Amino acid sequence: MSPSVRPSVIGCLGIAVLALSGCANPRAEQAALAQNALIGISEDTLLSCAGVPDRSRSAGGRDFFTYEVDRIDSYAYPYPGFAGAGFYRRGYWGGWGWDRPLATEIRSTYCEATFILENGRVTQINYNTPTGSLGGSLSQCYDIVQNCMGYAQSTPAP
């Protein structure tokens, strides 16, 4: 490889890295971080920051608190369409414009977070998200754990 090619290759790689870093989802990253950060918080703290669970069960000396979040978002946006063209008595008219109706996209995101507690302390957090949409749904999991992240940083582990 000649020296003149190397800078362009390095430049292309740098642009690719920057482009991919823009794809990061901070809410999904925080939800993943919470799976370790919230280990050791007490049951009382969990109930204070996450609220009453949607479901709970005890088995084998462990408590299972399950929280669910389901959100449907719709996005509407115009898209360009051909406004039409034709001739009239004195000349030509026509062109492009925003004359089409709005396009609508509907997205559903879902997360189920199960906190496993032993001896009144969180020992594990499991997320259940739909297959194929992990990034979007994992960011939805952040809605469940976000209030608890402040407690995790201020509470020492036992």
Coordinates of C-alpha atoms in Angstrom, one line a residue, residues 5-151:
V5 CA -3.4 5.6 0.2
R6 CA -2.9 5.2 3.9
P7 CA -4.3 8.6 5.0
S8 CA -7.4 8.1 2.9
V9 CA -8.0 4.6 4.4
I10 CA -7.4 5.9 7.9
G11 CA -9.8 8.8 7.2
C12 CA -12.5 6.4 5.9
L13 CA -12.1 4.3 9.0
G14 CA -12.3 7.3 11.3
I15 CA -15.5 8.4 9.5
A16 CA -17.0 4.9 9.9
V17 CA -16.2 4.9 13.6
L18 CA -17.8 8.3 14.1
A19 CA -20.8 7.3 12.1
L20 CA -21.3 4.1 14.2
S21 CA -20.8 5.9 17.5
G22 CA -23.8 8.1 16.6
C23 CA -25.9 5.0 16.6
A24 CA -25.4 4.4 20.3
N25 CA -28.5 4.5 22.5
P26 CA -27.8 6.0 25.9
R27 CA -31.1 4.8 27.4
A28 CA -30.3 1.2 26.4
E29 CA -26.8 1.5 27.7
Q30 CA -28.1 2.8 31.1
A31 CA -30.6 -0.1 31.3
A32 CA -27.8 -2.6 30.7
L33 CA -25.6 -0.8 33.3
A34 CA -28.4 -1.0 35.8
Q35 CA -28.3 -4.8 35.7
N36 CA -25.0 -4.5 37.7
A37 CA -25.4 -1.2 39.4
L38 CA -28.6 -2.2 41.2
I39 CA -27.3 -5.4 42.7
G40 CA -27.4 -5.2 46.4
I41 CA -30.1 -2.5 46.9
S42 CA -32.7 -3.4 49.5
E43 CA -36.3 -4.4 48.9
D44 CA -37.5 -1.2 50.6
T45 CA -35.3 0.9 48.3
L46 CA -36.5 -1.0 45.2
L47 CA -40.1 -0.4 46.2
S48 CA -39.4 3.2 46.8
C49 CA -37.7 3.9 43.5
A50 CA -39.5 1.5 41.1
G51 CA -42.8 1.3 42.9
V52 CA -45.1 -1.6 43.4
P53 CA -44.4 -4.5 40.9
D54 CA -46.9 -5.6 38.4
R55 CA -46.4 -9.2 39.6
S56 CA -44.5 -10.8 42.5
R57 CA -43.9 -14.3 43.6
S58 CA -41.7 -16.1 46.1
A59 CA -40.1 -19.5 45.5
G60 CA -37.0 -21.3 46.9
G61 CA -36.2 -18.6 49.4
R62 CA -36.2 -15.9 46.7
D63 CA -38.6 -13.1 45.8
F64 CA -39.3 -12.2 42.2
F65 CA -40.6 -8.7 41.4
T66 CA -41.7 -8.1 37.8
Y67 CA -42.3 -4.7 36.3
E68 CA -43.7 -4.1 32.8
V69 CA -43.6 -1.2 30.5
D70 CA -45.4 -1.0 27.2
R71 CA -45.5 2.0 25.0
I72 CA -47.0 2.7 21.6
D73 CA -45.6 5.7 19.7
S74 CA -46.9 7.0 16.4
Y75 CA -45.0 9.3 14.1
A76 CA -46.6 11.3 11.3
Y77 CA -44.7 13.1 8.7
P78 CA -45.3 14.6 5.3
Y79 CA -43.5 13.1 2.3
P80 CA -42.9 14.8 -1.1
G81 CA -45.2 14.0 -3.9
F82 CA -45.6 15.2 -7.5
A83 CA -48.0 18.2 -7.4
G84 CA -48.9 17.7 -11.0
A85 CA -48.0 19.2 -14.3
G86 CA -50.0 20.4 -17.3
F87 CA -50.5 23.1 -19.8
Y88 CA -52.8 26.0 -19.5
R89 CA -53.5 28.8 -21.9
R90 CA -50.4 30.9 -21.3
G91 CA -47.8 28.4 -20.4
Y92 CA -46.7 25.4 -18.4
W93 CA -47.3 24.8 -14.6
G94 CA -46.2 22.0 -12.4
G95 CA -43.6 21.0 -9.9
W96 CA -42.9 19.1 -6.7
G97 CA -44.6 19.8 -3.4
W98 CA -45.8 18.6 -0.1
D99 CA -49.2 17.8 -1.3
R100 CA -49.4 14.2 -0.2
P101 CA -51.2 13.2 3.0
L102 CA -49.1 12.4 6.1
A103 CA -47.4 9.1 6.3
T104 CA -47.8 7.4 9.7
E105 CA -45.5 5.0 11.4
I106 CA -46.5 3.2 14.6
R107 CA -43.9 1.6 16.9
S108 CA -44.5 -0.5 20.0
T109 CA -41.8 -1.0 22.6
Y110 CA -42.1 -3.4 25.5
C111 CA -39.9 -4.4 28.4
E112 CA -40.4 -6.7 31.3
A113 CA -37.8 -6.5 34.1
T114 CA -37.7 -9.1 36.8
F115 CA -35.7 -8.3 40.0
I116 CA -34.6 -11.4 42.0
L117 CA -34.2 -10.8 45.7
E118 CA -32.5 -13.0 48.3
N119 CA -32.5 -12.0 52.0
G120 CA -34.2 -8.7 51.1
R121 CA -31.5 -7.6 48.6
V122 CA -31.5 -7.5 44.8
T123 CA -29.2 -10.3 43.5
Q124 CA -30.1 -10.3 39.8
I125 CA -32.1 -8.3 37.2
N126 CA -33.4 -10.0 34.0
Y127 CA -34.9 -8.2 31.1
N128 CA -37.4 -9.7 28.7
T129 CA -37.8 -7.8 25.4
P130 CA -39.3 -8.9 22.1
T131 CA -36.8 -10.6 19.7
G132 CA -35.6 -8.5 16.9
S133 CA -36.0 -5.1 18.6
L134 CA -33.6 -5.4 21.5
G135 CA -32.1 -1.9 21.2
G136 CA -35.4 -0.1 21.2
S137 CA -37.0 -2.3 23.8
L138 CA -33.9 -2.3 26.0
S139 CA -34.1 1.5 26.0
Q140 CA -37.7 1.0 27.2
C141 CA -36.3 -1.0 30.2
Y142 CA -34.6 2.2 31.3
D143 CA -38.1 3.6 32.2
I144 CA -38.3 0.9 34.9
V145 CA -34.8 1.4 36.4
Q146 CA -34.1 5.1 35.9
N147 CA -35.4 6.2 39.3
C148 CA -33.3 3.5 41.1
M149 CA -30.0 4.5 39.5
G150 CA -29.6 7.4 41.9
Y151 CA -30.1 5.1 44.9

